[in-house]
């Protein structure tokens, strides 16, 4: 059976990562989503086990100590992590596994899973990013300010990713990400011995 590969989607808060990921998952039977663990409290409309596994600080400590996380990082003041089992169980079952993680997580996943495909989503402008964060209306004003400040730092990491996609028009951007994943699958199917080889940025 084919082995799947991890697909990392990173980018500043509010750029549209979760929206794009949701769209990718709708009609792709070979793509699954890795649900992260976080100490961030749930937002309105978020469901435990679907959007995140929401845990307290002590539980997160326990997960770190027991070594079950493939990576974890502090992002905008809370801890977020990816379970090793989320990736391994799904890739072994033939699923590609999309995960929405920050740039620290992206680099850690590349280290632990050299076969991972890394996609960075950027906004058409910083003004548009701010508008999206405010229009989403899920975060307090100070939280939005922190996220906008962090965006400048995060954008500097885009060059370390295999692909950079501008989320201008949502349908277009989602189609571009979908194409990248499909092309990657086709390439790997043609050269199955390279299934587990590292992606080499810039060498397509
Ligand atoms: P992220 O997961 O990157 O933090 P979201 O997916 O929550 O971002 O998107 C932030 C907000 O921007 C949401 O309200 C979403 O509906 C909106 N959005 C996403 N993509 C676009 C787009 N291309 N054009 C306009 N609004 C968008
Ligand atoms: P949000 O609070 O908006 O859902 O996510 C905030 C940030 O945390 C985003 O940049 C998102 O990519 C990142 N994030 C979500 N899950 C994980 C994870 O498991 N690991 C890491 N390193 N970052 C994550």
XYZ file of N, CA and C and ligand atoms in Angstrom:
663
model
N 0.839 -1.203 0.000
C 0.000 0.000 0.000
C 0.877 1.257 0.000
N 0.371 2.323 -0.639
C 1.118 3.583 -0.655
C 1.227 4.148 0.757
N 2.373 4.781 1.030
C 2.536 5.467 2.315
C 2.292 6.950 2.068
N 1.519 7.576 2.923
C 1.240 9.006 2.759
C 2.403 9.855 3.249
N 2.286 11.146 3.031
C 3.330 12.062 3.508
C 2.685 13.243 4.237
N 3.420 13.861 5.169
C 2.877 15.024 5.871
C 2.880 16.257 4.965
N 1.825 17.048 5.057
C 1.724 18.311 4.313
C 1.581 19.435 5.337
N 2.630 20.213 5.505
C 2.611 21.305 6.477
C 2.062 22.560 5.808
N 1.083 23.192 6.458
C 0.579 24.479 5.974
C 0.844 25.514 7.074
N 1.694 26.496 6.765
C 2.011 27.551 7.730
C 1.692 28.902 7.111
N 1.732 29.925 7.963
C 1.468 31.286 7.489
C 0.943 32.096 8.656
N 0.954 33.408 8.550
C 0.509 34.232 9.667
C -0.960 34.013 10.027
N -1.265 34.275 11.285
C -2.637 34.128 11.768
C -3.572 35.001 10.947
N -4.687 34.446 10.503
C -5.692 35.199 9.769
C -5.508 35.153 8.257
N -4.429 34.505 7.791
C -4.183 34.483 6.339
C -5.170 33.565 5.613
N -5.745 32.612 6.361
C -6.725 31.711 5.738
C -6.306 30.248 5.729
N -5.350 29.876 6.571
C -4.856 28.487 6.579
C -5.970 27.482 6.867
N -6.729 27.715 7.935
C -7.752 26.712 8.274
C -8.841 26.668 7.214
N -9.169 27.833 6.647
C -10.199 27.848 5.594
C -9.716 27.041 4.389
N -8.469 27.267 3.987
C -7.919 26.532 2.838
C -7.866 25.034 3.159
N -7.395 24.686 4.364
C -7.300 23.264 4.733
C -8.669 22.596 4.680
N -9.675 23.293 5.208
C -11.042 22.734 5.181
C -11.475 22.437 3.761
N -11.169 23.372 2.845
C -11.575 23.187 1.443
C -10.857 21.999 0.816
N -9.570 21.829 1.162
C -8.798 20.724 0.588
C -9.381 19.377 0.993
N -9.876 19.332 2.238
C -10.309 18.052 2.800
C -11.656 17.588 2.257
N -12.439 18.535 1.725
C -13.809 18.216 1.327
C -13.880 17.096 0.282
N -13.058 17.205 -0.752
C -13.220 16.234 -1.846
C -11.951 15.447 -2.127
N -11.119 15.275 -1.107
C -9.881 14.520 -1.310
C -9.865 13.337 -0.345
N -10.151 12.161 -0.869
C -10.255 10.975 -0.025
C -8.926 10.467 0.499
N -7.830 11.020 -0.004
C -6.504 10.545 0.435
C -5.850 11.552 1.374
N -6.623 12.570 1.757
C -6.065 13.616 2.616
C -6.796 13.648 3.954
N -6.039 13.624 5.026
C -6.628 13.732 6.363
C -6.015 14.913 7.088
N -6.657 15.320 8.184
C -6.185 16.473 8.948
C -5.626 16.015 10.288
N -4.478 16.521 10.641
C -3.902 16.222 11.951
C -4.438 17.237 12.965
N -5.212 16.767 13.907
C -5.783 17.646 14.934
C -4.715 17.875 16.013
N -4.341 19.136 16.202
C -3.297 19.468 17.173
C -3.849 19.521 18.591
N -2.929 19.466 19.536
C -3.272 19.644 20.951
C -2.906 21.074 21.315
N -3.749 21.751 22.096
C -3.392 23.124 22.491
C -3.879 23.471 23.884
N -3.167 24.426 24.495
C -3.612 24.977 25.783
C -4.445 26.238 25.556
N -4.596 26.659 24.283
C -5.449 27.834 24.023
C -6.905 27.466 24.306
N -7.649 28.375 24.957
C -9.071 28.072 25.172
C -9.827 28.039 23.845
N -10.873 27.233 23.756
C -11.630 27.169 22.497
C -12.284 28.503 22.161
N -12.318 28.815 20.849
C -13.078 29.984 20.391
C -14.524 29.555 20.200
N -15.380 30.552 20.085
C -16.776 30.273 19.765
C -16.826 29.427 18.489
N -17.585 28.350 18.522
C -17.745 27.534 17.308
C -16.699 26.431 17.160
N -15.693 26.404 18.034
C -14.687 25.344 17.924
C -15.090 24.138 18.781
N -14.849 22.959 18.246
C -15.241 21.723 18.918
C -14.003 20.941 19.323
N -14.004 20.461 20.563
C -12.890 19.651 21.058
C -12.793 18.364 20.238
N -11.589 18.058 19.781
C -11.384 16.841 19.000
C -11.565 17.055 17.508
N -12.143 18.195 17.128
C -12.342 18.476 15.701
C -11.357 19.571 15.264
N -11.461 20.731 15.915
C -10.554 21.830 15.568
C -9.226 21.653 16.294
N -9.297 21.331 17.542
C -8.132 21.045 18.375
C -8.544 20.051 19.434
N -7.521 19.465 20.069
C -7.738 18.755 21.319
C -7.357 19.784 22.394
N -8.333 20.293 23.093
C -8.078 21.360 24.072
C -7.704 20.749 25.417
N -6.526 21.113 25.928
C -6.075 20.545 27.202
C -5.583 21.659 28.132
N -5.480 21.333 29.406
C -4.930 22.268 30.381
C -3.408 22.175 30.393
N -2.787 23.090 31.151
C -1.321 23.123 31.207
C -0.713 21.820 31.731
N -1.357 21.248 32.751
C -0.786 20.023 33.341
C -0.822 18.867 32.354
N -1.920 18.778 31.638
C -2.055 17.701 30.648
C -1.028 17.890 29.529
N -0.802 19.162 29.134
C 0.183 19.401 28.079
C 1.581 19.001 28.578
N 1.896 19.360 29.851
C 3.184 18.962 30.445
C 3.356 17.444 30.344
N 2.274 16.741 30.679
C 2.328 15.269 30.695
C 2.602 14.730 29.283
N 1.973 15.359 28.276
C 2.182 14.910 26.889
C 3.632 15.143 26.470
N 4.185 16.300 26.868
C 5.583 16.605 26.512
C 6.507 15.582 27.167
N 6.284 15.353 28.472
C 7.164 14.437 29.219
C 7.079 13.011 28.696
N 5.897 12.595 28.267
C 5.759 11.205 27.824
C 6.235 10.996 26.389
N 6.647 12.066 25.731
C 7.268 11.918 24.403
C 6.311 11.570 23.278
N 5.023 11.844 23.470
C 4.067 11.476 22.417
C 3.928 12.551 21.328
N 4.566 13.721 21.550
C 4.429 14.799 20.557
C 5.597 14.779 19.562
N 5.258 14.908 18.290
C 6.290 14.976 17.238
C 6.983 16.331 17.298
N 6.223 17.353 17.693
C 6.758 18.704 17.854
C 5.784 19.469 18.713
N 6.298 20.527 19.360
C 5.391 21.471 20.027
C 6.086 22.817 20.120
N 5.294 23.883 20.250
C 5.867 25.226 20.302
C 4.913 26.153 21.034
N 5.486 27.244 21.547
C 4.652 28.307 22.119
C 4.361 29.283 20.984
N 3.072 29.503 20.713
C 2.674 30.413 19.630
C 1.654 31.401 20.185
N 1.917 32.683 20.010
C 1.038 33.746 20.516
C 0.645 33.494 21.987
N 1.571 32.980 22.776
C 1.337 32.846 24.213
C 0.722 31.537 24.694
N 0.403 30.627 23.787
C -0.134 29.324 24.204
C 0.707 28.209 23.593
N 0.565 26.998 24.146
C 1.320 25.865 23.607
C 0.444 25.063 22.632
N 1.096 24.653 21.551
C 0.423 23.874 20.512
C 1.349 22.711 20.153
N 0.793 21.533 19.909
C 1.646 20.404 19.557
C 0.944 19.404 18.662
N 1.764 18.617 17.977
C 1.261 17.589 17.059
C 1.612 16.216 17.615
N 0.615 15.366 17.759
C 0.893 14.005 18.239
C 1.601 13.195 17.151
N 2.635 12.432 17.554
C 3.314 11.544 16.604
C 2.302 10.601 15.964
N 1.350 10.119 16.791
C 0.384 9.133 16.289
C -0.518 9.728 15.207
N -0.804 11.059 15.300
C -1.659 11.684 14.271
C -1.020 11.542 12.910
N 0.301 11.663 12.879
C 1.000 11.581 11.586
C 1.213 10.122 11.196
N 1.777 9.355 12.116
C 2.191 7.984 11.771
C 1.004 7.093 11.413
N -0.064 7.155 12.213
C -1.203 6.253 11.963
C -1.808 6.530 10.594
N -1.924 7.830 10.261
C -2.585 8.188 9.004
C -1.685 7.934 7.796
N -0.406 8.295 7.882
C 0.468 8.067 6.722
C 0.615 6.562 6.478
N 0.650 5.768 7.559
C 0.755 4.311 7.389
C -0.491 3.755 6.719
N -1.627 4.419 6.952
C -2.885 3.963 6.339
C -3.045 4.528 4.920
N -2.000 5.165 4.395
C -2.043 5.640 3.012
C -2.573 7.046 2.835
N -2.804 7.743 3.952
C -3.334 9.110 3.869
C -2.207 10.140 3.901
N -2.315 11.173 3.086
C -1.456 12.335 3.269
C -2.079 13.134 4.405
N -1.240 13.728 5.223
C -1.753 14.353 6.448
C -1.441 15.835 6.465
N -2.493 16.643 6.317
C -2.289 18.086 6.318
C -2.326 18.599 7.751
N -1.379 19.487 8.074
C -1.353 20.058 9.430
C -1.074 21.546 9.364
N -1.834 22.270 10.173
C -1.715 23.729 10.236
C -0.833 24.025 11.442
N 0.458 24.249 11.193
C 1.394 24.502 12.306
C 2.202 25.764 12.027
N 2.750 26.359 13.084
C 3.517 27.589 12.904
C 4.900 27.268 12.322
N 5.718 28.307 12.123
C 7.007 28.096 11.455
C 7.963 27.233 12.282
N 7.896 27.347 13.618
C 8.744 26.483 14.458
C 8.342 25.029 14.235
N 7.027 24.798 14.222
C 6.502 23.453 13.990
C 6.879 22.947 12.605
N 6.806 23.828 11.627
C 7.142 23.443 10.252
C 8.581 22.948 10.153
N 9.487 23.677 10.803
C 10.897 23.279 10.754
C 11.119 21.961 11.510
N 10.409 21.798 12.632
C 10.550 20.551 13.408
C 10.005 19.355 12.631
N 8.897 19.570 11.940
C 8.313 18.458 11.162
C 9.259 18.071 10.017
N 9.861 19.088 9.389
C 10.801 18.763 8.303
C 11.968 17.920 8.837
N 12.429 18.262 10.029
C 13.538 17.536 10.663
C 13.133 16.086 10.961
N 11.944 15.923 11.545
C 11.497 14.590 11.969
C 10.957 13.757 10.801
N 10.391 14.444 9.799
C 9.807 13.745 8.636
C 10.348 14.414 7.377
N 11.559 14.022 6.940
C 12.184 14.713 5.807
C 11.371 14.633 4.519
N 10.426 13.689 4.472
C 9.603 13.539 3.271
C 8.440 14.545 3.256
N 8.310 15.365 4.316
C 7.170 16.301 4.400
C 7.216 17.341 3.285
N 6.020 17.763 2.877
C 5.866 18.830 1.883
C 5.463 20.082 2.650
N 6.197 21.176 2.455
C 5.959 22.379 3.256
C 5.415 23.518 2.396
N 4.218 24.002 2.756
C 3.566 25.072 1.994
C 3.347 26.273 2.914
N 3.723 27.451 2.442
C 3.553 28.668 3.238
C 2.522 29.556 2.562
N 1.517 29.982 3.316
C 0.457 30.823 2.753
C 0.691 32.275 3.184
N 0.709 33.176 2.216
C 0.909 34.597 2.531
C -0.320 35.411 2.118
N -0.532 36.534 2.812
C -1.660 37.398 2.431
C -1.256 38.281 1.257
N -2.241 38.826 0.515
C -1.893 39.735 -0.579
C -1.244 41.023 -0.063
N -1.553 41.421 1.189
C -0.940 42.610 1.788
C -1.130 42.537 3.300
N -0.356 43.351 4.039
C -0.501 43.315 5.499
C -1.831 43.958 5.916
N -2.289 44.921 5.111
C -3.582 45.558 5.399
C -4.711 44.519 5.321
N -4.649 43.691 4.265
C -5.678 42.663 4.075
C -5.631 41.638 5.211
N -4.420 41.323 5.688
C -4.300 40.384 6.810
C -5.019 40.948 8.037
N -4.782 42.217 8.291
C -5.410 42.871 9.448
C -6.935 42.852 9.301
N -7.412 43.157 8.085
C -8.864 43.162 7.844
C -9.463 41.781 8.115
N -8.748 40.731 7.675
C -9.279 39.368 7.869
C -9.331 38.997 9.341
N -8.265 39.378 10.075
C -8.252 39.055 11.507
C -9.387 39.780 12.227
N -9.617 41.035 11.850
C -10.685 41.802 12.508
C -12.055 41.278 12.081
N -12.198 40.949 10.788
C -13.494 40.468 10.290
C -13.838 39.101 10.879
N -12.809 38.285 11.173
C -13.078 36.963 11.753
C -13.740 37.114 13.117
N -13.368 38.207 13.801
C -14.020 38.578 15.069
C -14.000 37.465 16.107
N -12.910 36.711 16.141
C -12.822 35.635 17.141
C -11.840 36.001 18.249
N -11.064 37.065 18.048
C -10.014 37.385 19.012
C -10.180 38.810 19.531
N -9.762 39.019 20.783
C -9.807 40.354 21.376
C -8.776 41.251 20.670
N -8.964 42.582 20.795
C -8.091 43.535 20.088
C -6.619 43.315 20.410
N -6.277 43.079 21.691
C -4.857 42.898 22.039
C -4.304 41.608 21.432
N -5.161 40.590 21.346
C -4.729 39.319 20.738
C -4.440 39.548 19.251
N -5.299 40.336 18.594
C -5.098 40.638 17.170
C -3.778 41.392 16.984
N -3.517 42.363 17.872
C -2.264 43.135 17.773
C -1.054 42.208 17.881
N -1.071 41.285 18.865
C 0.048 40.336 19.029
C 0.228 39.518 17.760
N -0.884 39.056 17.207
C -0.811 38.190 16.019
C -0.261 38.966 14.815
N -0.613 40.251 14.709
C -0.103 41.051 13.588
C 1.397 41.315 13.753
N 1.810 41.556 15.001
C 3.246 41.756 15.240
C 4.024 40.487 14.900
N 3.504 39.343 15.333
C 4.180 38.073 15.060
C 4.216 37.754 13.562
N 3.231 38.277 12.817
C 3.144 37.982 11.376
C 4.411 38.416 10.646
N 4.946 39.578 11.035
C 6.149 40.084 10.360
C 7.304 39.104 10.500
N 7.471 38.539 11.698
C 8.549 37.569 11.949
C 8.305 36.276 11.165
N 7.033 35.831 11.206
C 6.702 34.553 10.556
C 6.948 34.617 9.049
N 6.620 35.770 8.448
C 6.764 35.900 6.990
C 8.214 35.713 6.549
N 9.155 36.011 7.446
C 10.577 35.866 7.098
C 10.961 34.411 6.854
N 10.137 33.485 7.362
C 10.456 32.065 7.231
C 9.955 31.457 5.918
N 9.223 32.239 5.136
C 8.578 31.660 3.951
C 9.599 31.047 2.982
N 10.804 31.618 2.942
C 11.834 31.108 2.027
C 12.306 29.705 2.358
N 12.002 29.245 3.574
C 12.425 27.893 3.967
C 11.406 26.836 3.540
N 10.296 27.295 2.941
C 9.239 26.357 2.560
C 9.388 25.938 1.099
N 8.800 24.802 0.748
C 8.899 24.300 -0.631
C 8.079 25.148 -1.590
N 6.934 25.675 -1.119
C 6.043 26.464 -1.970
C 5.468 27.621 -1.165
N 5.306 28.760 -1.831
C 4.637 29.907 -1.213
C 3.391 30.215 -2.049
N 2.243 30.272 -1.384
C 0.981 30.513 -2.093
C 0.350 31.798 -1.541
N -0.020 32.696 -2.438
C -0.697 33.928 -2.021
C -2.193 33.642 -1.912
N -2.751 33.860 -0.726
C -4.205 33.683 -0.584
C -4.891 35.015 -0.882
N -5.029 35.294 -2.176
C -5.758 36.490 -2.610
C -7.221 36.098 -2.761
N -7.519 35.374 -3.840
C -8.859 34.822 -4.019
C -8.870 33.411 -3.426
N -9.821 33.149 -2.547
C -9.824 31.889 -1.794
C -9.888 30.660 -2.698
N -10.807 30.670 -3.665
C -10.965 29.502 -4.550
C -9.678 29.254 -5.330
N -9.069 30.342 -5.816
C -7.848 30.212 -6.609
C -6.708 29.661 -5.757
N -6.578 30.209 -4.522
C -5.489 29.788 -3.645
C -5.652 28.316 -3.245
N -6.894 27.934 -2.915
C -7.137 26.537 -2.527
C -6.824 25.606 -3.699
N -7.188 26.038 -4.927
C -6.903 25.217 -6.110
C -5.392 25.085 -6.314
N -4.663 26.170 -6.038
C -3.203 26.112 -6.205
C -2.582 25.126 -5.203
N -3.048 25.182 -3.962
C -2.514 24.255 -2.956
C -2.867 22.812 -3.339
N -4.116 22.629 -3.807
C -4.558 21.290 -4.217
C -3.659 20.771 -5.341
N -3.359 21.622 -6.305
C -2.491 21.237 -7.430
C -1.100 20.849 -6.946
N -0.577 21.606 -6.005
C 0.764 21.320 -5.484
C 0.788 19.910 -4.875
N -0.263 19.597 -4.101
C -0.315 18.286 -3.443
C -0.461 17.168 -4.491
N -1.334 17.402 -5.471
C -1.567 16.382 -6.499
C -0.292 16.142 -7.310
N 0.398 17.220 -7.679
C 1.646 17.072 -8.443
C 2.698 16.321 -7.636
N 2.722 16.611 -6.355
C 3.676 15.937 -5.468
C 3.383 14.430 -5.414
N 2.106 14.084 -5.299
C 1.725 12.660 -5.282
C 2.137 11.983 -6.577
N 1.855 12.668 -7.694
C 2.166 12.063 -8.996
C 3.670 11.861 -9.131
N 4.441 12.853 -8.718
C 5.906 12.764 -8.795
C 6.424 11.608 -7.970
N 5.873 11.447 -6.770
C 6.343 10.379 -5.885
C 5.915 9.009 -6.402
N 4.737 8.960 -7.048
C 4.264 7.677 -7.585
C 5.171 7.225 -8.729
N 5.693 8.214 -9.494
C 6.599 7.876 -10.608
C 7.942 7.375 -10.104
N 8.383 7.899 -8.954
C 9.681 7.515 -8.390
C 9.481 7.038 -6.952
N 8.852 5.842 -6.811
C 8.468 5.386 -5.478
C 9.645 5.234 -4.525
N 10.844 4.987 -5.060
C 12.001 4.827 -4.174
C 12.333 6.146 -3.472
N 11.778 7.242 -3.999
C 12.059 8.537 -3.373
C 11.004 8.938 -2.363
N 10.079 8.001 -2.145
C 8.947 8.289 -1.245
C 9.399 8.925 0.065
N 10.508 8.411 0.593
C 10.926 8.894 1.903
C 12.101 9.854 1.843
N 12.359 10.357 0.642
C 13.480 11.291 0.544
C 13.075 12.692 0.935
N 14.059 13.438 1.381
C 13.793 14.817 1.784
C 13.412 15.653 0.582
N 12.478 16.578 0.781
C 12.183 17.570 -0.229
C 13.347 18.530 -0.246
N 13.787 18.903 -1.419
C 14.891 19.853 -1.489
C 14.360 21.199 -1.965
N 14.308 22.190 -1.070
C 13.725 23.477 -1.452
C 14.426 24.028 -2.691
N 13.636 24.486 -3.643
C 14.199 25.111 -4.828
C 14.549 24.131 -5.924
N 14.597 22.833 -5.613
C 14.910 21.847 -6.641
C 13.656 21.082 -6.999
N 12.936 21.541 -7.957
C 11.666 20.886 -8.306
C 11.843 20.013 -9.504
P -5.953 31.196 9.798
O -6.373 29.763 9.956
O -4.788 31.363 8.884
O -5.743 31.903 11.106
P -8.691 31.588 8.834
O -8.820 30.425 7.920
O -9.392 31.517 10.150
O -7.138 31.968 9.071
O -9.170 32.888 8.022
C -9.237 34.167 8.644
C -10.470 34.922 8.106
O -10.224 35.290 6.755
C -11.722 34.084 8.129
O -12.809 34.904 8.501
C -11.860 33.609 6.673
O -13.205 33.380 6.319
C -11.261 34.793 5.907
N -10.598 34.437 4.622
C -9.827 33.370 4.350
N -9.361 33.414 3.083
C -9.860 34.568 2.537
C -9.739 35.188 1.249
N -9.003 34.654 0.249
N -10.361 36.360 1.054
C -11.097 36.939 2.046
N -11.252 36.401 3.280
C -10.641 35.225 3.531
P -4.877 29.514 16.241
O -4.816 29.861 17.706
O -5.163 30.720 15.379
O -5.745 28.330 15.932
O -3.385 29.057 15.840
C -2.313 29.882 16.170
C -1.045 29.359 15.537
O -0.705 28.084 16.082
C -1.102 29.169 14.027
O 0.095 29.718 13.475
C -1.089 27.678 13.845
O -0.462 27.313 12.638
C -0.274 27.242 15.035
N -0.477 25.831 15.401
C -1.629 25.148 15.441
N -1.404 23.872 15.788
C -0.072 23.743 15.957
C 0.788 22.647 16.303
O 0.369 21.514 16.537
N 2.106 22.919 16.398
C 2.624 24.158 16.155
N 3.953 24.308 16.252
N 1.860 25.204 15.812
C 0.526 24.995 15.715
